[in-house]
PDB file of C-alpha atoms and ligand atoms in Angstrom:
ATOM      1  CA  MET S   1     129.241 164.307  57.710  1.00 45.00           C
ATOM      2  CA  ALA S   2     126.549 161.719  55.468  1.00 47.00           C
ATOM      3  CA  THR S   3     124.290 164.595  54.334  1.00 49.00           C
ATOM      4  CA  GLN S   4     120.079 163.615  53.796  1.00 50.00           C
ATOM      5  CA  LEU S   5     117.742 165.830  50.862  1.00 49.00           C
ATOM      6  CA  LEU S   6     114.415 165.807  51.351  1.00 51.00           C
ATOM      7  CA  SER S   7     113.105 168.105  48.001  1.00 69.00           C
ATOM      8  CA  ARG S   8     114.389 171.634  49.593  1.00 84.00           C
ATOM      9  CA  VAL S   9     115.142 169.970  54.034  1.00 89.00           C
ATOM     10  CA  GLN S  10     118.306 169.288  54.470  1.00 94.00           C
ATOM     11  CA  SER S  11     118.704 166.887  58.040  1.00 96.00           C
ATOM     12  CA  THR S  12     122.417 166.327  58.871  1.00 97.00           C
ATOM     13  CA  PRO S  13     124.150 164.330  62.351  1.00 98.00           C
ATOM     14  CA  ILE S  14     124.878 166.005  64.413  1.00 98.00           C
ATOM     15  CA  SER S  15     127.197 164.149  65.925  1.00 98.00           C
ATOM     16  CA  GLU S  16     128.417 160.302  65.753  1.00 98.00           C
ATOM     17  CA  HIS S  17     125.755 158.867  68.108  1.00 98.00           C
ATOM     18  CA  VAL S  18     123.195 161.680  69.227  1.00 98.00           C
ATOM     19  CA  GLY S  19     121.341 164.246  67.112  1.00 98.00           C
ATOM     20  CA  MET S  20     120.212 165.630  63.791  1.00 98.00           C
ATOM     21  CA  GLU S  21     119.901 168.963  63.184  1.00 98.00           C
ATOM     22  CA  PHE S  22     117.205 170.144  59.938  1.00 98.00           C
ATOM     23  CA  LYS S  23     117.609 172.567  57.373  1.00 97.00           C
ATOM     24  CA  HIS S  24     114.921 174.744  55.322  1.00 95.00           C
ATOM     25  CA  VAL S  25     111.713 173.830  57.499  1.00 96.00           C
ATOM     26  CA  ASP S  26     108.875 175.531  58.467  1.00 96.00           C
ATOM     27  CA  LEU S  27     106.841 173.744  62.074  1.00 97.00           C
ATOM     28  CA  ASN S  28     104.477 175.793  60.379  1.00 96.00           C
ATOM     29  CA  ASP S  29     104.056 174.489  57.359  1.00 94.00           C
ATOM     30  CA  LEU S  30     105.880 171.480  57.914  1.00 95.00           C
ATOM     31  CA  ASP S  31     104.358 167.330  55.745  1.00 95.00           C
ATOM     32  CA  GLU S  32     103.982 164.981  55.740  1.00 95.00           C
ATOM     33  CA  ASN S  33     106.929 163.191  54.460  1.00 94.00           C
ATOM     34  CA  THR S  34     109.298 165.695  56.858  1.00 95.00           C
ATOM     35  CA  PHE S  35     106.995 165.770  59.736  1.00 97.00           C
ATOM     36  CA  ASP S  36     107.914 161.210  58.923  1.00 96.00           C
ATOM     37  CA  ALA S  37     111.716 162.262  58.662  1.00 96.00           C
ATOM     38  CA  MET S  38     111.265 163.809  61.615  1.00 97.00           C
ATOM     39  CA  ARG S  39     109.781 161.502  63.920  1.00 97.00           C
ATOM     40  CA  GLN S  40     112.168 158.454  63.079  1.00 97.00           C
ATOM     41  CA  ALA S  41     115.286 160.365  62.905  1.00 98.00           C
ATOM     42  CA  LEU S  42     113.528 160.220  66.978  1.00 98.00           C
ATOM     43  CA  ALA S  43     114.000 157.392  67.042  1.00 98.00           C
ATOM     44  CA  TYR S  44     117.083 156.753  65.250  1.00 97.00           C
ATOM     45  CA  HIS S  45     118.846 159.639  66.878  1.00 98.00           C
ATOM     46  CA  GLY S  46     116.862 160.749  70.399  1.00 98.00           C
ATOM     47  CA  LEU S  47     117.485 164.107  69.412  1.00 98.00           C
ATOM     48  CA  VAL S  48     115.960 166.535  66.389  1.00 98.00           C
ATOM     49  CA  PHE S  49     116.903 170.282  66.304  1.00 98.00           C
ATOM     50  CA  VAL S  50     116.170 173.297  63.846  1.00 98.00           C
ATOM     51  CA  ARG S  51     117.250 176.438  64.156  1.00 98.00           C
ATOM     52  CA  ASP S  52     115.598 179.912  62.770  1.00 98.00           C
ATOM     53  CA  GLN S  53     111.490 178.681  63.807  1.00 98.00           C
ATOM     54  CA  GLN S  54     108.711 181.665  64.532  1.00 95.00           C
ATOM     55  CA  LEU S  55     106.061 180.048  66.535  1.00 97.00           C
ATOM     56  CA  THR S  56     103.785 181.755  68.433  1.00 97.00           C
ATOM     57  CA  PRO S  57     102.946 180.405  71.359  1.00 97.00           C
ATOM     58  CA  GLU S  58      99.382 178.620  69.053  1.00 97.00           C
ATOM     59  CA  GLN S  59     101.502 177.765  67.288  1.00 98.00           C
ATOM     60  CA  HIS S  60     104.081 175.613  69.711  1.00 98.00           C
ATOM     61  CA  ILE S  61     101.906 173.753  70.961  1.00 97.00           C
ATOM     62  CA  ALA S  62     100.184 173.179  67.618  1.00 97.00           C
ATOM     63  CA  PHE S  63     103.797 171.343  67.026  1.00 98.00           C
ATOM     64  CA  ALA S  64     103.884 169.078  69.621  1.00 98.00           C
ATOM     65  CA  ARG S  65     100.273 167.395  69.148  1.00 98.00           C
ATOM     66  CA  ARG S  66     101.510 166.364  65.721  1.00 97.00           C
ATOM     67  CA  TRP S  67     104.072 164.477  68.065  1.00 97.00           C
ATOM     68  CA  GLY S  68     101.241 163.345  71.164  1.00 97.00           C
ATOM     69  CA  GLU S  69      99.528 163.562  74.149  1.00 97.00           C
ATOM     70  CA  ILE S  70     100.826 167.458  75.946  1.00 97.00           C
ATOM     71  CA  ASP S  71     101.958 165.845  79.829  1.00 94.00           C
ATOM     72  CA  ILE S  72     101.585 169.090  81.279  1.00 90.00           C
ATOM     73  CA  ASN S  73     104.171 169.322  83.171  1.00 85.00           C
ATOM     74  CA  ASN S  74     103.935 169.334  87.561  1.00 86.00           C
ATOM     75  CA  TYR S  75     106.292 171.628  89.025  1.00 87.00           C
ATOM     76  CA  PHE S  76     107.101 174.643  86.369  1.00 84.00           C
ATOM     77  CA  PRO S  77     105.453 177.466  85.894  1.00 78.00           C
ATOM     78  CA  ALA S  78     103.298 177.539  83.667  1.00 82.00           C
ATOM     79  CA  ASN S  79     103.541 179.855  81.008  1.00 81.00           C
ATOM     80  CA  GLY S  80     100.720 183.300  81.407  1.00 78.00           C
ATOM     81  CA  GLY S  81      97.631 181.482  79.432  1.00 85.00           C
ATOM     82  CA  HIS S  82      99.238 178.847  78.231  1.00 93.00           C
ATOM     83  CA  PRO S  83      99.593 174.927  81.004  1.00 93.00           C
ATOM     84  CA  GLU S  84     100.000 173.331  78.276  1.00 95.00           C
ATOM     85  CA  ILE S  85     103.305 175.612  77.816  1.00 96.00           C
ATOM     86  CA  ALA S  86     106.433 174.774  80.825  1.00 94.00           C
ATOM     87  CA  GLU S  87     108.891 177.383  81.148  1.00 94.00           C
ATOM     88  CA  VAL S  88     111.576 176.424  81.933  1.00 95.00           C
ATOM     89  CA  ARG S  89     113.902 180.388  83.087  1.00 94.00           C
ATOM     90  CA  LYS S  90     116.463 181.696  84.652  1.00 96.00           C
ATOM     91  CA  ALA S  91     116.999 185.542  85.838  1.00 96.00           C
ATOM     92  CA  GLU S  92     119.802 187.696  85.142  1.00 97.00           C
ATOM     93  CA  ASN S  93     119.908 187.697  89.657  1.00 96.00           C
ATOM     94  CA  GLN S  94     119.401 183.961  89.839  1.00 96.00           C
ATOM     95  CA  GLN S  95     122.249 181.366  89.760  1.00 95.00           C
ATOM     96  CA  THR S  96     120.561 178.182  89.811  1.00 94.00           C
ATOM     97  CA  ASN S  97     119.781 177.281  86.440  1.00 95.00           C
ATOM     98  CA  ILE S  98     116.611 174.973  85.974  1.00 93.00           C
ATOM     99  CA  GLY S  99     118.022 170.758  84.393  1.00 94.00           C
ATOM    100  CA  GLY S 100     121.569 171.822  84.996  1.00 96.00           C
ATOM    101  CA  GLY S 101     122.845 167.837  85.720  1.00 96.00           C
ATOM    102  CA  TRP S 102     122.117 165.412  83.161  1.00 98.00           C
ATOM    103  CA  HIS S 103     118.579 163.495  83.436  1.00 97.00           C
ATOM    104  CA  THR S 104     115.895 162.284  81.540  1.00 95.00           C
ATOM    105  CA  ASP S 105     112.976 163.943  82.358  1.00 92.00           C
ATOM    106  CA  HIS S 106     110.143 162.190  84.168  1.00 94.00           C
ATOM    107  CA  SER S 107     111.552 159.462  85.089  1.00 95.00           C
ATOM    108  CA  TYR S 108     109.708 159.572  87.950  1.00 95.00           C
ATOM    109  CA  ASP S 109     106.331 158.577  86.358  1.00 95.00           C
ATOM    110  CA  GLN S 110     105.126 155.115  85.624  1.00 95.00           C
ATOM    111  CA  ILE S 111     104.398 156.190  82.139  1.00 96.00           C
ATOM    112  CA  PRO S 112     107.555 158.595  81.985  1.00 96.00           C
ATOM    113  CA  ALA S 113     106.552 160.622  79.013  1.00 96.00           C
ATOM    114  CA  MET S 114     107.786 159.519  75.699  1.00 97.00           C
ATOM    115  CA  GLY S 115     110.429 163.605  74.939  1.00 97.00           C
ATOM    116  CA  SER S 116     110.296 167.375  75.204  1.00 97.00           C
ATOM    117  CA  ILE S 117     109.859 169.932  72.671  1.00 98.00           C
ATOM    118  CA  LEU S 118     112.528 173.199  73.585  1.00 98.00           C
ATOM    119  CA  LEU S 119     111.393 176.398  72.361  1.00 98.00           C
ATOM    120  CA  ALA S 120     114.364 179.205  73.091  1.00 98.00           C
ATOM    121  CA  ARG S 121     112.518 182.608  73.171  1.00 98.00           C
ATOM    122  CA  GLU S 122     115.370 185.052  75.506  1.00 98.00           C
ATOM    123  CA  THR S 123     119.123 183.380  75.391  1.00 98.00           C
ATOM    124  CA  PRO S 124     122.473 185.035  76.824  1.00 98.00           C
ATOM    125  CA  PRO S 125     124.915 186.670  74.927  1.00 98.00           C
ATOM    126  CA  THR S 126     126.922 183.371  75.073  1.00 97.00           C
ATOM    127  CA  GLY S 127     126.720 179.728  77.518  1.00 98.00           C
ATOM    128  CA  GLY S 128     122.739 177.962  77.490  1.00 98.00           C
ATOM    129  CA  ASP S 129     124.110 175.314  75.427  1.00 98.00           C
ATOM    130  CA  THR S 130     122.518 172.458  76.691  1.00 98.00           C
ATOM    131  CA  LEU S 131     124.498 168.274  76.158  1.00 98.00           C
ATOM    132  CA  PHE S 132     122.094 166.483  75.117  1.00 98.00           C
ATOM    133  CA  ALA S 133     124.132 162.343  75.747  1.00 98.00           C
ATOM    134  CA  SER S 134     123.162 158.746  73.775  1.00 98.00           C
ATOM    135  CA  MET S 135     121.952 155.882  76.375  1.00 98.00           C
ATOM    136  CA  SER S 136     121.751 153.514  73.585  1.00 98.00           C
ATOM    137  CA  ALA S 137     125.936 153.651  72.508  1.00 98.00           C
ATOM    138  CA  ALA S 138     126.234 154.296  76.219  1.00 98.00           C
ATOM    139  CA  PHE S 139     124.201 150.597  76.896  1.00 98.00           C
ATOM    140  CA  ASP S 140     125.883 148.631  73.528  1.00 98.00           C
ATOM    141  CA  SER S 141     129.818 150.703  74.904  1.00 98.00           C
ATOM    142  CA  LEU S 142     128.656 147.983  78.432  1.00 98.00           C
ATOM    143  CA  SER S 143     130.831 144.759  78.198  1.00 98.00           C
ATOM    144  CA  ASP S 144     128.051 141.686  77.330  1.00 98.00           C
ATOM    145  CA  GLY S 145     128.380 140.537  81.289  1.00 98.00           C
ATOM    146  CA  LEU S 146     127.282 143.351  82.794  1.00 98.00           C
ATOM    147  CA  LYS S 147     124.825 143.813  80.477  1.00 98.00           C
ATOM    148  CA  ASP S 148     123.127 140.243  80.518  1.00 98.00           C
ATOM    149  CA  THR S 149     123.268 141.576  84.307  1.00 98.00           C
ATOM    150  CA  LEU S 150     121.210 144.414  84.217  1.00 98.00           C
ATOM    151  CA  ARG S 151     118.158 142.890  81.676  1.00 98.00           C
ATOM    152  CA  THR S 152     117.833 141.149  84.759  1.00 98.00           C
ATOM    153  CA  MET S 153     117.261 144.357  87.361  1.00 98.00           C
ATOM    154  CA  ARG S 154     115.248 146.780  88.084  1.00 98.00           C
ATOM    155  CA  ALA S 155     115.367 150.462  89.138  1.00 98.00           C
ATOM    156  CA  VAL S 156     113.286 152.936  91.410  1.00 98.00           C
ATOM    157  CA  HIS S 157     113.094 156.567  90.586  1.00 98.00           C
ATOM    158  CA  SER S 158     111.350 159.143  92.380  1.00 96.00           C
ATOM    159  CA  ALA S 159     111.264 163.488  91.980  1.00 93.00           C
ATOM    160  CA  ASP S 160     111.003 163.821  95.834  1.00 92.00           C
ATOM    161  CA  HIS S 161     114.351 164.539  96.640  1.00 92.00           C
ATOM    162  CA  ILE S 162     115.104 167.633  94.419  1.00 89.00           C
ATOM    163  CA  TYR S 163     110.946 169.234  93.648  1.00 88.00           C
ATOM    164  CA  SER S 164     109.710 168.769  97.642  1.00 88.00           C
ATOM    165  CA  LYS S 165     109.534 171.112 100.654  1.00 87.00           C
ATOM    166  CA  ASP S 166     112.844 171.034 101.659  1.00 88.00           C
ATOM    167  CA  GLY S 167     114.134 169.099  97.891  1.00 90.00           C
ATOM    168  CA  ILE S 168     117.989 170.893  96.881  1.00 89.00           C
ATOM    169  CA  TYR S 169     115.443 173.242  94.691  1.00 87.00           C
ATOM    170  CA  SER S 170     114.114 174.496  97.727  1.00 89.00           C
ATOM    171  CA  LYS S 171     117.729 175.809  98.679  1.00 89.00           C
ATOM    172  CA  THR S 172     118.031 177.684  94.830  1.00 92.00           C
ATOM    173  CA  ASP S 173     116.492 180.451  93.908  1.00 88.00           C
ATOM    174  CA  GLN S 174     114.412 178.949  91.958  1.00 88.00           C
ATOM    175  CA  ALA S 175     112.477 177.277  95.111  1.00 86.00           C
ATOM    176  CA  GLY S 176     109.534 181.059  94.139  1.00 83.00           C
ATOM    177  CA  ASP S 177     109.243 179.646  90.938  1.00 81.00           C
ATOM    178  CA  LEU S 178     108.185 175.970  91.038  1.00 85.00           C
ATOM    179  CA  LYS S 179     105.952 174.519  92.264  1.00 84.00           C
ATOM    180  CA  GLY S 180     104.207 170.794  92.960  1.00 86.00           C
ATOM    181  CA  HIS S 181     106.576 170.240  96.445  1.00 87.00           C
ATOM    182  CA  ASP S 182     103.823 168.242  98.165  1.00 88.00           C
ATOM    183  CA  LEU S 183     102.864 165.515  95.154  1.00 86.00           C
ATOM    184  CA  ARG S 184     104.546 162.201  95.689  1.00 91.00           C
ATOM    185  CA  THR S 185     106.015 160.602  92.489  1.00 91.00           C
ATOM    186  CA  ARG S 186     108.176 157.146  92.868  1.00 95.00           C
ATOM    187  CA  ALA S 187     108.169 154.724  89.667  1.00 97.00           C
ATOM    188  CA  VAL S 188     109.829 150.994  89.394  1.00 98.00           C
ATOM    189  CA  HIS S 189     111.452 150.959  85.952  1.00 98.00           C
ATOM    190  CA  PRO S 190     113.324 147.831  83.907  1.00 98.00           C
ATOM    191  CA  VAL S 191     117.489 149.851  83.364  1.00 98.00           C
ATOM    192  CA  ILE S 192     117.348 148.513  80.209  1.00 98.00           C
ATOM    193  CA  ILE S 193     114.535 148.725  78.797  1.00 98.00           C
ATOM    194  CA  ARG S 194     113.598 148.967  75.256  1.00 97.00           C
ATOM    195  CA  HIS S 195     113.440 151.506  72.103  1.00 97.00           C
ATOM    196  CA  PRO S 196     109.301 151.381  71.371  1.00 95.00           C
ATOM    197  CA  ARG S 197     110.050 151.885  67.896  1.00 95.00           C
ATOM    198  CA  THR S 198     113.673 150.967  67.101  1.00 97.00           C
ATOM    199  CA  GLY S 199     113.449 148.360  70.244  1.00 97.00           C
ATOM    200  CA  ARG S 200     117.485 149.504  70.462  1.00 98.00           C
ATOM    201  CA  GLU S 201     118.307 148.323  74.288  1.00 98.00           C
ATOM    202  CA  ILE S 202     118.499 151.378  76.478  1.00 98.00           C
ATOM    203  CA  LEU S 203     120.785 151.961  79.793  1.00 98.00           C
ATOM    204  CA  TYR S 204     117.521 153.389  80.922  1.00 98.00           C
ATOM    205  CA  VAL S 205     118.985 154.987  84.466  1.00 98.00           C
ATOM    206  CA  ASN S 206     120.037 158.333  85.888  1.00 98.00           C
ATOM    207  CA  PRO S 207     122.142 160.851  88.788  1.00 98.00           C
ATOM    208  CA  ALA S 208     118.782 162.951  88.974  1.00 97.00           C
ATOM    209  CA  PHE S 209     115.993 161.128  89.668  1.00 97.00           C
ATOM    210  CA  THR S 210     117.912 157.099  90.267  1.00 98.00           C
ATOM    211  CA  LEU S 211     117.304 156.055  93.834  1.00 98.00           C
ATOM    212  CA  HIS S 212     118.846 153.028  93.794  1.00 98.00           C
ATOM    213  CA  PHE S 213     118.122 148.916  92.374  1.00 98.00           C
ATOM    214  CA  ASP S 214     114.507 147.431  93.613  1.00 98.00           C
ATOM    215  CA  GLY S 215     115.910 145.151  96.338  1.00 98.00           C
ATOM    216  CA  TRP S 216     119.372 146.823  96.893  1.00 98.00           C
ATOM    217  CA  THR S 217     119.607 149.493 100.088  1.00 98.00           C
ATOM    218  CA  ARG S 218     121.061 153.334  97.734  1.00 98.00           C
ATOM    219  CA  GLU S 219     125.028 152.710  99.889  1.00 98.00           C
ATOM    220  CA  GLU S 220     124.486 148.997  97.616  1.00 98.00           C
ATOM    221  CA  SER S 221     123.424 150.592  94.576  1.00 98.00           C
ATOM    222  CA  LEU S 222     125.295 153.598  94.818  1.00 98.00           C
ATOM    223  CA  PRO S 223     129.143 151.737  93.040  1.00 98.00           C
ATOM    224  CA  LEU S 224     127.183 150.438  90.428  1.00 98.00           C
ATOM    225  CA  LEU S 225     125.061 153.399  89.281  1.00 98.00           C
ATOM    226  CA  ASN S 226     128.129 155.566  89.651  1.00 98.00           C
ATOM    227  CA  TYR S 227     129.601 153.389  87.235  1.00 98.00           C
ATOM    228  CA  LEU S 228     126.355 153.300  84.738  1.00 98.00           C
ATOM    229  CA  TYR S 229     126.846 157.635  84.907  1.00 98.00           C
ATOM    230  CA  GLN S 230     130.491 157.332  83.862  1.00 98.00           C
ATOM    231  CA  VAL S 231     130.262 155.242  80.743  1.00 98.00           C
ATOM    232  CA  ALA S 232     127.377 157.038  80.423  1.00 98.00           C
ATOM    233  CA  MET S 233     128.990 160.479  80.435  1.00 98.00           C
ATOM    234  CA  ARG S 234     131.717 159.298  77.835  1.00 98.00           C
ATOM    235  CA  GLU S 235     132.073 162.920  75.838  1.00 98.00           C
ATOM    236  CA  GLU S 236     132.234 160.262  73.191  1.00 98.00           C
ATOM    237  CA  PHE S 237     128.808 159.399  73.609  1.00 98.00           C
ATOM    238  CA  GLN S 238     127.604 163.603  73.548  1.00 98.00           C
ATOM    239  CA  CYS S 239     126.542 166.251  71.291  1.00 98.00           C
ATOM    240  CA  ARG S 240     126.211 169.900  72.244  1.00 98.00           C
ATOM    241  CA  VAL S 241     123.477 172.393  70.954  1.00 98.00           C
ATOM    242  CA  THR S 242     123.844 176.787  70.793  1.00 98.00           C
ATOM    243  CA  TRP S 243     120.400 178.031  71.374  1.00 98.00           C
ATOM    244  CA  ALA S 244     119.466 181.423  70.194  1.00 98.00           C
ATOM    245  CA  PRO S 245     115.944 182.835  69.786  1.00 98.00           C
ATOM    246  CA  GLY S 246     113.804 180.401  68.051  1.00 98.00           C
ATOM    247  CA  SER S 247     116.730 177.768  67.892  1.00 98.00           C
ATOM    248  CA  ILE S 248     114.059 174.315  69.113  1.00 98.00           C
ATOM    249  CA  ALA S 249     115.313 170.268  69.805  1.00 98.00           C
ATOM    250  CA  ILE S 250     112.481 167.655  69.944  1.00 98.00           C
ATOM    251  CA  TRP S 251     113.905 164.761  72.323  1.00 98.00           C
ATOM    252  CA  ASP S 252     113.430 161.421  72.851  1.00 98.00           C
ATOM    253  CA  ASN S 253     113.532 160.623  76.745  1.00 96.00           C
ATOM    254  CA  ARG S 254     113.752 156.961  76.519  1.00 96.00           C
ATOM    255  CA  SER S 255     117.207 157.271  74.813  1.00 98.00           C
ATOM    256  CA  THR S 256     118.883 160.097  76.309  1.00 98.00           C
ATOM    257  CA  TRP S 257     120.053 161.898  78.958  1.00 98.00           C
ATOM    258  CA  HIS S 258     120.078 166.195  78.732  1.00 98.00           C
ATOM    259  CA  HIS S 259     122.138 168.232  80.606  1.00 98.00           C
ATOM    260  CA  ALA S 260     121.343 171.848  81.063  1.00 98.00           C
ATOM    261  CA  MET S 261     124.935 174.332  81.005  1.00 98.00           C
ATOM    262  CA  ASN S 262     124.312 177.369  83.807  1.00 98.00           C
ATOM    263  CA  ASP S 263     127.649 179.084  82.283  1.00 98.00           C
ATOM    264  CA  TYR S 264     125.520 182.481  81.286  1.00 98.00           C
ATOM    265  CA  HIS S 265     125.391 184.237  85.279  1.00 97.00           C
ATOM    266  CA  GLY S 266     124.233 187.631  85.270  1.00 98.00           C
ATOM    267  CA  HIS S 267     121.846 186.761  81.324  1.00 98.00           C
ATOM    268  CA  ARG S 268     118.232 185.391  81.400  1.00 97.00           C
ATOM    269  CA  ARG S 269     117.517 183.229  79.724  1.00 98.00           C
ATOM    270  CA  LEU S 270     114.048 181.923  78.649  1.00 97.00           C
ATOM    271  CA  MET S 271     112.602 178.182  77.298  1.00 97.00           C
ATOM    272  CA  HIS S 272     110.234 177.293  77.283  1.00 97.00           C
ATOM    273  CA  ARG S 273     108.491 173.163  77.525  1.00 97.00           C
ATOM    274  CA  ILE S 274     105.717 171.098  76.197  1.00 97.00           C
ATOM    275  CA  THR S 275     105.740 167.137  77.174  1.00 97.00           C
ATOM    276  CA  ILE S 276     104.710 164.612  75.281  1.00 97.00           C
ATOM    277  CA  SER S 277     103.124 162.029  76.896  1.00 97.00           C
ATOM    278  CA  GLY S 278     104.568 158.315  76.776  1.00 96.00           C
ATOM    279  CA  GLU S 279     104.069 155.079  76.933  1.00 95.00           C
ATOM    280  CA  PRO S 280     104.852 152.258  79.846  1.00 93.00           C
ATOM    281  CA  LEU S 281     107.627 150.437  79.234  1.00 93.00           C
ATOM    282  CA  SER S 282     109.084 147.309  78.623  1.00 90.00           C
TER     283      SER S 282
HETATM  284  C1  SIN E   1     115.763 171.062  80.906  1.00 69.18           C
HETATM  285  O1  SIN E   1     115.970 170.453  81.697  1.00 69.18           O
HETATM  286  O2  SIN E   1     114.198 170.676  80.047  1.00 69.18           O
HETATM  287  C2  SIN E   1     115.963 171.922  80.614  1.00 69.18           C
HETATM  288  C3  SIN E   1     117.081 171.873  79.122  1.00 69.18           C
HETATM  289  C4  SIN E   1     116.956 173.161  78.662  1.00 69.18           C
HETATM  290  O3  SIN E   1     117.096 174.376  80.043  1.00 69.18           O
HETATM  291  O4  SIN E   1     118.016 173.311  77.786  1.00 69.18           O
END
């Protein structure tokens, strides 16, 4: 695997298509060159991962502000005293986790978030990994004919079926933790977008929030959506990160999906997430 040296800082790809791990960095004392290298890695690899960071909530917020404006999550409980930090948590006695299916955060917003910065606070003894998948690699793997067709299409996204009063989480033991049941969301985005920094094309539909293609019924849309999801979930496009307290991931919501594994029943997992605002998609 290629390894890049920037002073003492080391950055190594996590898998062929997604993820770059940075070593020998202190996010509380990050020089501009290393921060630029992280920005570059995020744009080209979709995920930056760093271990062993000692960040207070204030330092987590300060680090997040270097990436852009903070987009306050409407559904997750806030960390007491820090509305910028959403808690992604599962207690010892809960069965359902948050984010336990492939998705990209905030695709239901008119201007979806650029990305999220997830910091592990408490992790189970084993399990609780997160999978990431590259939607640029998924797009590249399609035939030229299907790429051309998808380039002409748009898709409708919403979060209402997940977070509303009778949504998916309302029937689970996460119901009491979540809020925003009365919010209504709907956004129409191109099925293929271009990454604002690299210009690379990206497949921009996801199983959690995409309802149907614009102008098509859900019934008509599902066969093609399911085909695209099956391609996008191919293991060769994925990487897996294993967390310990102090691990932190920064991911690009436009070019990646993620999936939080729910394989640690009886143990607690607490993550602090800050979401960074994005820009209009095209
Ligand atoms: C999320 O979907 O934002 C949470 C991911 C995780 O907890 O690993």
